Short mmCIF file of C-alpha atoms and ligand atoms in Angstrom, two decimals:
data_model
loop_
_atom_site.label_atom_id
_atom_site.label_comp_id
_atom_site.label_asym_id
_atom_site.label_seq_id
_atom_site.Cartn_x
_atom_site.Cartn_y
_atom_site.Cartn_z
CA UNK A 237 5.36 20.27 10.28
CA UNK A 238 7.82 20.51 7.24
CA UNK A 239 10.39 18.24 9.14
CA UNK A 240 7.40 15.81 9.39
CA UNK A 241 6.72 16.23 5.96
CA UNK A 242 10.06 15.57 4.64
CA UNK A 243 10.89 12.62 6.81
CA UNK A 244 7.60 10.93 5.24
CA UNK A 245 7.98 12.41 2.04
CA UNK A 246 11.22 10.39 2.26
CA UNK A 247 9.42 7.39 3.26
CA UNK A 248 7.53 7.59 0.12
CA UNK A 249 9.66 5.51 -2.02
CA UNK A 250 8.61 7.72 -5.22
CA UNK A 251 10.86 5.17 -7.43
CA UNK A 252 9.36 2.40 -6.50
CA UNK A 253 5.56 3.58 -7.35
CA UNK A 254 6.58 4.66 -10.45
CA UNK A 255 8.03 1.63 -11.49
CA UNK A 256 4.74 0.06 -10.76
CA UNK A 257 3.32 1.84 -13.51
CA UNK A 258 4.59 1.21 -17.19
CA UNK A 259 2.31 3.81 -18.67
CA UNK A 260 4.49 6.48 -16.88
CA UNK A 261 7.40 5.72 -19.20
CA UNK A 262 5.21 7.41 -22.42
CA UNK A 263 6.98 9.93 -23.87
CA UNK A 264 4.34 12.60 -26.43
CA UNK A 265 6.28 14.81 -28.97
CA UNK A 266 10.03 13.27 -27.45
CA UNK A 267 8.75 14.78 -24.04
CA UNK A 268 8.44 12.68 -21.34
CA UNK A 269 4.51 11.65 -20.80
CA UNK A 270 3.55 13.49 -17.04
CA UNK A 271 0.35 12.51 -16.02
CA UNK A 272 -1.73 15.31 -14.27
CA UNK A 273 -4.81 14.22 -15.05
CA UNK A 274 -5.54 11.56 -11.82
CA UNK A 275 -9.17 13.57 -10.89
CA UNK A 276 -10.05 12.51 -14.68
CA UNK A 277 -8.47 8.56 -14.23
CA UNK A 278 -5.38 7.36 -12.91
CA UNK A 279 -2.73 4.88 -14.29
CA UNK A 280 -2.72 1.28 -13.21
CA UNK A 281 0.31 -0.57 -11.70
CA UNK A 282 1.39 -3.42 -14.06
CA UNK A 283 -0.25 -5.91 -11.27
CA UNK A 284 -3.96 -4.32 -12.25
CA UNK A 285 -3.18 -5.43 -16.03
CA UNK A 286 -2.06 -8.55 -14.74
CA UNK A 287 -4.77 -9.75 -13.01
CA UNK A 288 -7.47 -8.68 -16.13
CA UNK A 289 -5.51 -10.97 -18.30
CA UNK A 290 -5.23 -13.65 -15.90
CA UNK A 291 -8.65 -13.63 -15.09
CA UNK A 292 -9.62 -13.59 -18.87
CA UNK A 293 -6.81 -16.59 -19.34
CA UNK A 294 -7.79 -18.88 -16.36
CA UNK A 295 -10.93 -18.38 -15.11
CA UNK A 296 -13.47 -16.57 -18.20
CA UNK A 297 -16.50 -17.41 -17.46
CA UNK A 298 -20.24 -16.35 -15.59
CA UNK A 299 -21.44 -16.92 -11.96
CA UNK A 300 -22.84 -19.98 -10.20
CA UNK A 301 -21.93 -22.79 -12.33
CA UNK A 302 -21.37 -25.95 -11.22
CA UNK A 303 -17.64 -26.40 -13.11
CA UNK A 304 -13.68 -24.63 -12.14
CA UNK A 305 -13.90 -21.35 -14.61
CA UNK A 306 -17.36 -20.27 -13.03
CA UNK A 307 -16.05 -21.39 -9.50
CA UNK A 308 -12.72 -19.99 -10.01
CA UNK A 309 -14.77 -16.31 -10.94
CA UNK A 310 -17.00 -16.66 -7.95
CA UNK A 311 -14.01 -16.82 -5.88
CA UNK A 312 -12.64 -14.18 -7.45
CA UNK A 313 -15.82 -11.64 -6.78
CA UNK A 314 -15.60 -12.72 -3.03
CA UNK A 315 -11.83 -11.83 -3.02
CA UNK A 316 -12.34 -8.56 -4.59
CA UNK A 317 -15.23 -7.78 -2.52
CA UNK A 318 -13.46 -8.04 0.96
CA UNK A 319 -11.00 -6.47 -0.79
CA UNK A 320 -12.94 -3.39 -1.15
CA UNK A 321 -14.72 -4.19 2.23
CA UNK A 322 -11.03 -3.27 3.34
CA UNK A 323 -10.44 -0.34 1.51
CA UNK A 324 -13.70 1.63 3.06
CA UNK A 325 -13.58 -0.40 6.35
CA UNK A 326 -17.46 -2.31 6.40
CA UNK A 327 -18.27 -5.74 5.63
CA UNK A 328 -18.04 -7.71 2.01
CA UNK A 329 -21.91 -8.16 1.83
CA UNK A 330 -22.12 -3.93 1.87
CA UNK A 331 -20.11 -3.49 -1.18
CA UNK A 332 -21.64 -3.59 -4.38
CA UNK A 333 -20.28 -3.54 -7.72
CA UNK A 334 -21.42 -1.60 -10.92
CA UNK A 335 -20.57 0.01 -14.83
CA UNK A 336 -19.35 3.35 -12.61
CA UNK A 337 -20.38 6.13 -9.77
CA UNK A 338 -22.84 7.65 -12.27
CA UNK A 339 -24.54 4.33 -13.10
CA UNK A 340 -24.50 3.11 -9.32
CA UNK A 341 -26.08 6.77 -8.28
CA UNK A 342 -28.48 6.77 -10.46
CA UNK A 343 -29.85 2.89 -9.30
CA UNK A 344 -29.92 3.58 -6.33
CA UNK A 345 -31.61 7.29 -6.71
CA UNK A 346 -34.80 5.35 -8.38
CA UNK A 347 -34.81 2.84 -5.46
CA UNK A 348 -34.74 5.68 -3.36
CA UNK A 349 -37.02 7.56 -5.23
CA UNK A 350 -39.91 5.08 -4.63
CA UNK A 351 -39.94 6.13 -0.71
CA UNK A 352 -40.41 9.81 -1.62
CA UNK A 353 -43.27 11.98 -2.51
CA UNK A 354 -44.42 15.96 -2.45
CA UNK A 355 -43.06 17.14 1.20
CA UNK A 356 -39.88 14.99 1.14
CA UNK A 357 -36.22 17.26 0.29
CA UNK A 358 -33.06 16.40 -0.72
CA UNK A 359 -30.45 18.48 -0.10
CA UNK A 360 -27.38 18.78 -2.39
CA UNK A 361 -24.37 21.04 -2.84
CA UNK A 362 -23.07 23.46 -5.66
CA UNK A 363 -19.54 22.32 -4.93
CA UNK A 364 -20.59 18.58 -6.43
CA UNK A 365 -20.03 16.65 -9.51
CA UNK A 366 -22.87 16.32 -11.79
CA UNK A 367 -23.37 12.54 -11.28
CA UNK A 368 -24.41 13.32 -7.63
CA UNK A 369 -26.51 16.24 -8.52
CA UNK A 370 -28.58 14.58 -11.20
CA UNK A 371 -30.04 11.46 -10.42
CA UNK A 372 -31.33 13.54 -7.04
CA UNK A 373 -32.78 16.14 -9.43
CA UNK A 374 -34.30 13.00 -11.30
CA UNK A 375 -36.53 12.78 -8.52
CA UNK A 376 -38.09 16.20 -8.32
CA UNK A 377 -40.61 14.03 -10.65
CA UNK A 378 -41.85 12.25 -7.57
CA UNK A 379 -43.34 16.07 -6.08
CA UNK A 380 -39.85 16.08 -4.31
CA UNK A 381 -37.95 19.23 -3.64
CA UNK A 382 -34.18 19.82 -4.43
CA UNK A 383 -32.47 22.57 -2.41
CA UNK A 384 -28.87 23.58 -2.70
CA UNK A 385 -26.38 24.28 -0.09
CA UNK A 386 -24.26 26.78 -1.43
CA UNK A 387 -20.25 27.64 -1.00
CA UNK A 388 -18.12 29.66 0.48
CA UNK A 389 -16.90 31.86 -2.86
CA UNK A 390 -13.22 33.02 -1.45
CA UNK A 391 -12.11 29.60 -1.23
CA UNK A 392 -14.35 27.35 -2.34
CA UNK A 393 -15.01 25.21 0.24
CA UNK A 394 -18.65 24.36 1.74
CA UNK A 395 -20.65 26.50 3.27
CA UNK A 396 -21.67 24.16 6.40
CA UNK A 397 -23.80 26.94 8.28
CA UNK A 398 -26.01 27.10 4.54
CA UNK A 399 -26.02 23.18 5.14
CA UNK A 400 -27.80 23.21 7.96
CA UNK A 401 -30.06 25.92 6.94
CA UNK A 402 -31.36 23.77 4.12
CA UNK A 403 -31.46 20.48 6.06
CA UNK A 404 -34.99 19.85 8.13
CA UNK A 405 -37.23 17.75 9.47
CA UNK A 406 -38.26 17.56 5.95
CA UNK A 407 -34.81 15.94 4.40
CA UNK A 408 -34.71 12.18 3.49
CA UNK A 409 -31.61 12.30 1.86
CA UNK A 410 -28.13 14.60 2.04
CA UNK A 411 -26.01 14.00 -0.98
CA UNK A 412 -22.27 15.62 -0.96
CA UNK A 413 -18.87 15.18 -2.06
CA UNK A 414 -16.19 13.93 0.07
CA UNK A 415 -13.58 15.90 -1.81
CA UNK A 416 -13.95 18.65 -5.23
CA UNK A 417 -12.92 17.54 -8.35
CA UNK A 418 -12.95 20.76 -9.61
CA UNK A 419 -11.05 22.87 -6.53
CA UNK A 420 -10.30 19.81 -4.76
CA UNK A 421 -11.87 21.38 -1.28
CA UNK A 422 -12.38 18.34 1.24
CA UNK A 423 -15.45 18.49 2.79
CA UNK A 424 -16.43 17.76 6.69
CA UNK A 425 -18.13 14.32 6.19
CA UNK A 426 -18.78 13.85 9.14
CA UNK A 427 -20.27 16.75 9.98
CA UNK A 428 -22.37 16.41 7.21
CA UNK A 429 -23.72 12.90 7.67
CA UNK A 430 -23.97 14.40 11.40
CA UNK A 431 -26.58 17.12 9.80
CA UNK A 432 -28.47 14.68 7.90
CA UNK A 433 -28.94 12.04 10.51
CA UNK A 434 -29.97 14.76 13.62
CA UNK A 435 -32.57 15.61 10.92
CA UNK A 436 -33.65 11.63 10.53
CA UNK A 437 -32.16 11.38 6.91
CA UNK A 438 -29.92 9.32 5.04
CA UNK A 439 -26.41 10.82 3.68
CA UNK A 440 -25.29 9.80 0.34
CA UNK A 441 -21.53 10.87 -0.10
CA UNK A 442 -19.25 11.05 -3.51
CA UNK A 443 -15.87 9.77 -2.49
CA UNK A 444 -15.08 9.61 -6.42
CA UNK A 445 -12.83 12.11 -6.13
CA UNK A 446 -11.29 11.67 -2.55
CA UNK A 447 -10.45 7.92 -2.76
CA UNK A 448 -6.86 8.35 -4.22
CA UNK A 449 -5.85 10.92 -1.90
CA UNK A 450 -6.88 9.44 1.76
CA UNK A 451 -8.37 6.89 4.08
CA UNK A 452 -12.09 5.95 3.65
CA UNK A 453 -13.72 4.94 6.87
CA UNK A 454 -17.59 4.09 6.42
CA UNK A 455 -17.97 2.94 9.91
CA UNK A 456 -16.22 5.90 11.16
CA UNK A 457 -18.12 8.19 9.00
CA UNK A 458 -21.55 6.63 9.91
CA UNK A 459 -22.06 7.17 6.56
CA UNK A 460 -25.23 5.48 5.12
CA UNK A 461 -23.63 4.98 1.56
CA UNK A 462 -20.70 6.18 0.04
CA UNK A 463 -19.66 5.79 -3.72
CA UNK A 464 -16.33 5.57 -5.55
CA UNK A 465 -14.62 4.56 -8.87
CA UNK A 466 -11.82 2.37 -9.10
CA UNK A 467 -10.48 4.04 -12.17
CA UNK A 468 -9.37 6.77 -10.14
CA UNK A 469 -7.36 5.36 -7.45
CA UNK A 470 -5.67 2.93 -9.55
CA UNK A 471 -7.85 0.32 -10.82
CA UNK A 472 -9.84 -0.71 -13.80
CA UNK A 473 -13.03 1.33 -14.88
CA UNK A 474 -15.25 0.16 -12.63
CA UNK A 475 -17.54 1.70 -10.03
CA UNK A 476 -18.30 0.74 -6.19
CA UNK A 477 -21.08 1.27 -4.03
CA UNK A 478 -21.39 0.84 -0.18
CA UNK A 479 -24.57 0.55 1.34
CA UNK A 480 -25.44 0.29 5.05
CA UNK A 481 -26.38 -3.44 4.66
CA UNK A 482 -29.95 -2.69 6.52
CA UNK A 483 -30.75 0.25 3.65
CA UNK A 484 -29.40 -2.44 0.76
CA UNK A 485 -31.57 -5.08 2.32
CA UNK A 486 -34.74 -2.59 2.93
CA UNK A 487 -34.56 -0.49 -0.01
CA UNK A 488 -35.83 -2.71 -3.55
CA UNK A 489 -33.93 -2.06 -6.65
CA UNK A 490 -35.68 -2.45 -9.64
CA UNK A 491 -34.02 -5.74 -11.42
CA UNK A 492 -35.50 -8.96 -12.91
CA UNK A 493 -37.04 -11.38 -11.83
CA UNK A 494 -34.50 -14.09 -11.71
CA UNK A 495 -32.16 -12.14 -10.21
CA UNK A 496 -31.29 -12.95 -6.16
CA UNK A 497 -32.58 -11.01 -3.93
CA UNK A 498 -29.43 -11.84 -1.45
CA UNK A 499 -27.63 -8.69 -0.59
CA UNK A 500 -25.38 -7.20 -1.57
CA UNK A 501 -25.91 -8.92 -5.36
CA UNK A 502 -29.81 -8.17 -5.48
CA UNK A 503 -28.16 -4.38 -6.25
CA UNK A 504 -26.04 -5.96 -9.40
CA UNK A 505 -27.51 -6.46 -12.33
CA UNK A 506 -27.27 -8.87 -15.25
CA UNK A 507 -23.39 -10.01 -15.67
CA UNK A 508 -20.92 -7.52 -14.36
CA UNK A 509 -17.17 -6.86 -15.74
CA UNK A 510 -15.49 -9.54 -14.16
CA UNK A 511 -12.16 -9.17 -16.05
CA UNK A 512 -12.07 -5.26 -14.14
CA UNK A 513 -13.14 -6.60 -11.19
CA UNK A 514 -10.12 -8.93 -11.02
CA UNK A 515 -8.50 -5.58 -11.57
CA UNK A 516 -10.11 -4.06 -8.47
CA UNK A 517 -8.35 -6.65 -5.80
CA UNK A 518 -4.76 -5.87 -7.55
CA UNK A 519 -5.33 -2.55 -7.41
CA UNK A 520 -6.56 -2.43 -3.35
CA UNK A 521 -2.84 -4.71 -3.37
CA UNK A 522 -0.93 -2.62 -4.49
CA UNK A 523 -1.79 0.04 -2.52
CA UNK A 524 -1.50 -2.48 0.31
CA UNK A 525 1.52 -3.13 -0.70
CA UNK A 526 2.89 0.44 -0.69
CA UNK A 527 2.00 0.71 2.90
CA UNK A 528 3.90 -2.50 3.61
CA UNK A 529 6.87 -1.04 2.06
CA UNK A 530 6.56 1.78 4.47
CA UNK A 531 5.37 0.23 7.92
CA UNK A 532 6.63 -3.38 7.24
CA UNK A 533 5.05 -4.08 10.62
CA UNK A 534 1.00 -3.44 9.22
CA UNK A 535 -0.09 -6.79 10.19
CA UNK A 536 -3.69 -6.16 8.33
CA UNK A 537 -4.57 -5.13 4.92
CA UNK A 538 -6.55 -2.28 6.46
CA UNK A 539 -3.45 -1.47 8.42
CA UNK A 540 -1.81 -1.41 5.22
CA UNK A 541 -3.37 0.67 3.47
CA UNK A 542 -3.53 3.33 6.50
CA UNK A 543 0.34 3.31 6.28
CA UNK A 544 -0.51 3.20 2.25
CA UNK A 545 -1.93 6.97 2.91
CA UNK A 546 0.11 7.94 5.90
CA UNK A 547 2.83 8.13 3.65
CA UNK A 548 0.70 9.04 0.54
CA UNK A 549 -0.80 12.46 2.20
CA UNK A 550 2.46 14.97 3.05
CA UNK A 551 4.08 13.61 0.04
CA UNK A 552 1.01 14.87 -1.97
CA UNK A 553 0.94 17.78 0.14
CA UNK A 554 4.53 18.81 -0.01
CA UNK A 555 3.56 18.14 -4.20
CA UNK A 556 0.93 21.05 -3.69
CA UNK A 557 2.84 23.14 -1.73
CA UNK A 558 5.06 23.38 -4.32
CA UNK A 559 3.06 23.41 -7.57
CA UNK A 560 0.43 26.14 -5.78
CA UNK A 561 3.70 28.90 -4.60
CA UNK A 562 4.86 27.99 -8.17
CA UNK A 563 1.56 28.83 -10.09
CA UNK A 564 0.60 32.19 -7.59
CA UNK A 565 3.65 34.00 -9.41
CA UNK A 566 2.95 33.16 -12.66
CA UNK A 567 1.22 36.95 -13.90
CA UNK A 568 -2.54 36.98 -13.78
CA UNK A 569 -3.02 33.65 -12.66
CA UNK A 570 -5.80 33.05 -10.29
CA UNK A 571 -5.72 30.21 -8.14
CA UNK A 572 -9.70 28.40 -7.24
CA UNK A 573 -9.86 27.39 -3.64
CA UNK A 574 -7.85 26.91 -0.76
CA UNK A 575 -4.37 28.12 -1.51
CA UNK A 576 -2.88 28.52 1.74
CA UNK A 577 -0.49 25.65 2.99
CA UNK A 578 -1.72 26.15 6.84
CA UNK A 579 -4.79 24.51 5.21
CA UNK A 580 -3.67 22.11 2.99
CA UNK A 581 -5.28 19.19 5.36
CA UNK A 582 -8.51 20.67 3.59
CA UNK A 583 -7.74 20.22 0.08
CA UNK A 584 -6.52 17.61 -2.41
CA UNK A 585 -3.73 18.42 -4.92
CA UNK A 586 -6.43 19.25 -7.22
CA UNK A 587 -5.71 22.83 -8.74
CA UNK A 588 -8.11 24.72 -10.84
CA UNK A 589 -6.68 27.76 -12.15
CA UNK A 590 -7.48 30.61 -14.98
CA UNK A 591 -4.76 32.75 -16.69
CA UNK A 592 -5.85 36.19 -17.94
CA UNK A 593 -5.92 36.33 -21.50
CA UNK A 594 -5.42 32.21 -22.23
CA UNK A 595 -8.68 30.09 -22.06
CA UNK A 596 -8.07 26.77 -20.62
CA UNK A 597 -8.44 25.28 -23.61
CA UNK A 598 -5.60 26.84 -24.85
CA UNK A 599 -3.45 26.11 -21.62
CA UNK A 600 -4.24 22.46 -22.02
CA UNK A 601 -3.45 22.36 -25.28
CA UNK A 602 -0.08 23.85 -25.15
CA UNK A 603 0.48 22.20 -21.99
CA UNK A 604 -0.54 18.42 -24.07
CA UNK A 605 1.80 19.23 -26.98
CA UNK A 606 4.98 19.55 -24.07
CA UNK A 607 3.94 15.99 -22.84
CA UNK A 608 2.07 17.88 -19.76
CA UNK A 609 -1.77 16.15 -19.58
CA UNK A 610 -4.03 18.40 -17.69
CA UNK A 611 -7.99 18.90 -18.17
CA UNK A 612 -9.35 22.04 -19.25
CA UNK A 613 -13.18 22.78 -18.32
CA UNK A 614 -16.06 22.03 -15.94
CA UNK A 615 -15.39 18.19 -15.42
CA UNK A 616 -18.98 17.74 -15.00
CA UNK A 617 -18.76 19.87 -11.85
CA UNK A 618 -21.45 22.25 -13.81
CA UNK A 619 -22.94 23.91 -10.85
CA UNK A 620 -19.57 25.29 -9.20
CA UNK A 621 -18.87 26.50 -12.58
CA UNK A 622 -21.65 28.31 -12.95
CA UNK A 623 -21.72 29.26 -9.59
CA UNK A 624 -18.62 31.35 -10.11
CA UNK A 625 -19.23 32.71 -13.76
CA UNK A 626 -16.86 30.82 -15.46
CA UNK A 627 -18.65 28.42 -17.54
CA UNK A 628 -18.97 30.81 -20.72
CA UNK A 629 -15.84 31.22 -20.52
CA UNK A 630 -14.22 27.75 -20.66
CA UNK A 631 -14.52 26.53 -16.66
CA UNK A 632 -11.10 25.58 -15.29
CA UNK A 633 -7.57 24.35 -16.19
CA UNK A 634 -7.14 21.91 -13.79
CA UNK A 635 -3.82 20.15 -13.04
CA UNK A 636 -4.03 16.92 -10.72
CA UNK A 637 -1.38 15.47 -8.85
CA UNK A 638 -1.13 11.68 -7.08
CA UNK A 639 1.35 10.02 -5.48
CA UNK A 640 3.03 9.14 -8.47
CA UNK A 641 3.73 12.38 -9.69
CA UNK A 642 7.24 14.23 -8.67
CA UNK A 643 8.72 17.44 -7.33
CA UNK A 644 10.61 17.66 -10.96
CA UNK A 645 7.57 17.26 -12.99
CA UNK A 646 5.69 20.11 -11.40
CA UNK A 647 8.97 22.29 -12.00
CA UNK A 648 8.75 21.75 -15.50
CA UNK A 649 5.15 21.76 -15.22
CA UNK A 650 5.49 25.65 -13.75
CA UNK A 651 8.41 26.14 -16.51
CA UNK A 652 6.31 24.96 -19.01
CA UNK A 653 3.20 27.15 -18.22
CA UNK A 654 5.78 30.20 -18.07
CA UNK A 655 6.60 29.44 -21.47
CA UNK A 656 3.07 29.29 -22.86
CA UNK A 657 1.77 32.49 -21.17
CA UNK A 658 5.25 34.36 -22.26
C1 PLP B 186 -16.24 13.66 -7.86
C2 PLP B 186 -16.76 12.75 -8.93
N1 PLP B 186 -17.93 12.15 -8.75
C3 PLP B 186 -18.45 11.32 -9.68
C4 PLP B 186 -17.79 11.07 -10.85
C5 PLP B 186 -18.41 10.13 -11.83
O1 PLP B 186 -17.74 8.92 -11.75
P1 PLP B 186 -17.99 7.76 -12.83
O2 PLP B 186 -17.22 8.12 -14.04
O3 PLP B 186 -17.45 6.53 -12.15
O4 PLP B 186 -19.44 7.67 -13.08
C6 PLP B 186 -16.57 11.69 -11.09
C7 PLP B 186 -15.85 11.48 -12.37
O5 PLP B 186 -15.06 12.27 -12.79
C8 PLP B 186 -16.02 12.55 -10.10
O6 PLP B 186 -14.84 13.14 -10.26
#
């Protein structure tokens, strides 16, 4: 496993990413700037802030007109759409664009909403982020009922057998996380959506977190939608929905009147953010591209970005490996979920520790003076934190690694935090 590791981790051509990515070259305080706050928003490659100025110097303009601008943006929706069609493996027309997850999730909660009624469930999980939690709670206003499937405490990962407790003939709708961003657990998907469609409902699945870290595969999945932000896996700010194309064409948004009702655009409304959706094909590119430079044989995009995250996942691992022996022997630190490297294939190199006698707040504050930028509290992943007591007390430093981060920069990360604890 290790010689695997390091004979991928080799083909990871960590130079070469960074110098994607002129952000990385910050320095705060004469430290250099080291980004460990990916679960919060990555960097962008200089080709993502590229393509938003291009777009706003050659082709500014709305949809549908009959003159080159408007063309020129149409063609550039339909390039970024297959684009994304690529990155989760469906079709263009099942790819919708929006302001974010939260914004998408809650349109297409009220859509939902309108099919459900007193009787109906939902089931959600305590390991989630808020914006999948909420806009299913919206709907308790419709008569129906919310239950929670909890975790498993030790190691924060999902309790599947609770799962399937909760789910019944009386689910419509199973909403999870593909990945923590608090603990960074990785859930069974496909188990899940398994769960929800043996009990004849739909499964709605965060990949917000998870889409920097690994593969997406809808089809694969069976998933009936999926969400995910482009902001963290590279890209502008910018949110993106799939959708089953018979659920987008069955379900009816609420929009105006003069909007199409062709799918997928009946779902967006008003004029989007083209200039960051120019960003969004650059950003699937250069991931692309990464993959070329590693398997200069992937004939596809798709295959492309497979050899994108071959590469991408035992570097990031070996990352973890490191940072988590690192942190376990700095005194009373406690590490939140899976810390064990036979498991690591269950996790994302998302750490959320507490240090006795140091709130996080503290940590990430002496950690942001050094140059170090980490995330201290619940990250809008409210109900783990409460679900393990440590909301009064400041949630969770959380440190977040990506493929651009290196082996020396979670050395002086772990130097750094020896420091500040003394
Ligand atoms: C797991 C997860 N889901 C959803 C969201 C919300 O995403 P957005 O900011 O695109 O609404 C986040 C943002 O941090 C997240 O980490």
């Amino acid at each position: 496993m290790l010689t695997t590791q390091n004979e991928t981790a080799a083909k990871l051509d960590v130079a070469w990413v960074r110098a994607q990515f002129p952000s990385l070259a910050q320095t705060v305080n004469g430290h250099p700037a080291v980004f460990l706050d990916g679960p919060g928003g990555t960097q962008v490659p200089q080709r993502v802030i590229d393509a938003i100025s291009d777009y706003l110097k050659r082709s500014n303009a709305n949809t549908c007109g009959a003159y080159a601008t408007s063309r020129r943006t149409d063609a550039m929706l339909a390039q970024s759409r297959a684009a994304m069609a690529d990155f989760l493996n469906c079709d263009a027309d099942e790819i919708v664009f929006g302001a974010n997850m939260t914004s998408l999730t809650f349109a297409m909660s009220r859509a939902i909403g309108r099919e459900l009624g007193p009787g109906n469930e939902i089931v959600l999980t305590q390991l989630d982020h808020d914006a999948n939690i909420s806009p299913w709670r919206a709907l308790e206003e419709t008569g129906a009922t919310v239950r929670f499937a909890d975790i498993n405490e030790g190691d924060c990962t999902l309790n599947l057998n609770d799962m399937a407790h909760k789910v019944s003939s009386h689910t419509r709708l199973v909403a999870a996380g593909y990945a923590s961003n608090a603990v960074g657990t990785i859930n069974n998907v496909k188990e899940i959506v398994r769960l929800a469609h043996d009990a004849g409902a739909m499964a709605y699945i965060d990949a917000v977190h998870y889409a920097p870290h690994g593969p997406i595969d809808v089809r694969a999945l069976d998933c009936d939608f999926l969400v995910c932000s482009t902001y963290k896996f590279f890209g502008p700010h910018m949110g993106v929905l799939y959708g089953k194309r018979e659920h987008l064409k069955r379900l009816h948004p609420y929009k105006v009147r003069a909007n199409t009702d062709a799918v997928p655009q009946r779902w967006e409304w008003g004029t989007l953010n083209h200039e960051c959706i120019a960003g969004i094909a650059a950003c699937v590119e250069y991931l692309a591209d990464l993959g070329r430079h590693v398997e200069p044989a992937a004939s596809t995009r798709r295959a492309a970005l497979l050899a994108a995250f071959h590469a991408i996942q035992p570097y990031e691992r070996g990352l973890a490996e490191r940072l988590i022996r690192g942190l376990l022997a700095v005194p009373g630190l406690k590490v939140y979920g899976i810390s064990d490297p036979t498991r690591f294939d269950q996790r994302c190199p998302t750490i959320a520790v507490r240090i006795a006698g140091h709130t996080p707040l503290e940590l990430a504050t002496g950690l942001g003076e050094r140059g170090f930028f980490t995330w201290d509290g619940n990250y809008y992943a409210l109900n783990l934190t409460e679900r393990l007591d440590v909301e009064k007390d400041g949630g969770f430093l959380r440190i977040g690694l990506v493929h651009y981060n290196t082996a020396e920069e979670v050395d002086r990360l772990l130097a750094a935090l020896r420091e500040i604890v003394g």
